[in-house]
């Protein structure tokens, strides 16, 4: 069976996107709205999942996209956000939402801008047409919590027309919830002059309505029914659709959404905190919204395990990376920190050592990495290894190496920037150090510098690593980072 994630990636290509999905949103730039001073999102898949901490503006993205089209629901920005005495800074005086749509000739721009003089948003007449479904957290609320006429008058309801839902729809619900339904019905009910529609299910020899369903079951039945009713090529916006679902159902919901997009060519945008739902989607679908002070930074392509690690502030690491010694750990840390600090937060970088009784180290470096990887892999950890520069790479087993051709201490000591730092900061002459180190093992380099400067060896290596990082070709470091990402995202 072909992987639907790969199929959708091919369909989303620039040459086929409009023919397959219609006038989708290809790019969104939000300026001065809530926490988004200037945030740019490029949609790299027909299904996009926003994850991140609470308060990073995930819901804002969905709400602004809902206002991007002329649709039956007639959404505008004011449908979701308005200024008031306690909300004076919801959007700035120069707030704008810039959208880029795909059409048959390429890309078509649209700008919605806030006019502080009239307190109105302008630009709506130029919007394209498309059906939009906004499934917020209130898309389903248990009848007992609504305390509506259906619940309060349950014993005296009049039952009208009853219609069995299609078999395919029932199977979608059953697959997500891991429940075998004999039938699911849509029922017209009334009380006096009031009318409504109530779902009911036949399962395990009993029949019950949504008034007696758990929140997760009722929500999924309601949501799937409404999604299947949407016309093809709609925009589907879902706020945390995994609410009240067990982990397996969260994963199956993600698979259902992929299937829905494949069948009906919708564009789907959703917010989620579920690593299981994220795990079911292609990496191109994932956008983590990271907060750095007052700035929101989108991190596209963040895998499910990386997202889980970021959402737990690094306590749940996406990947353990084994290195040969402390110098390699410090150098690798500084290289990744310089080029991708967000990714660094998802890693646990550890020196590979095999310990026996009394804490004695029986093996270290390359000799320990293979045995340590085997042991920790059996314990269920995601692992990769980064050997010193010049060592043999084994990508099949996720064993890579540092940039350069020599051990990290040697690479640091020959770095022009690190040499200048050592001379300027510690008033040492490189020529004198080279004379003293002639014929010595590379591991003696920073021990010697430490004796001359009365500084800790690890501190000196870290300082040299920070100076060395700009000397390393960015392409080499980014390639290593991509390999480590692949290792963390493998399924």
Coordinates of C-alpha atoms in Angstrom, one line a residue, residues 82 86 166 178 194 204 255 355 384 409 425 439 484:
X82 CA -12.5 42.5 18.9
X86 CA -9.7 45.0 28.7
X166 CA -23.5 5.7 5.5
X178 CA -11.6 1.2 18.1
X194 CA -38.1 23.5 19.2
X204 CA -22.7 -4.2 21.9
X255 CA -4.6 8.9 9.6
X355 CA 30.7 1.1 33.1
X384 CA 22.4 8.4 17.1
X409 CA 40.8 19.3 20.2
X425 CA 42.1 36.5 26.0
X439 CA 54.7 15.3 19.6
X484 CA 20.2 14.0 13.4

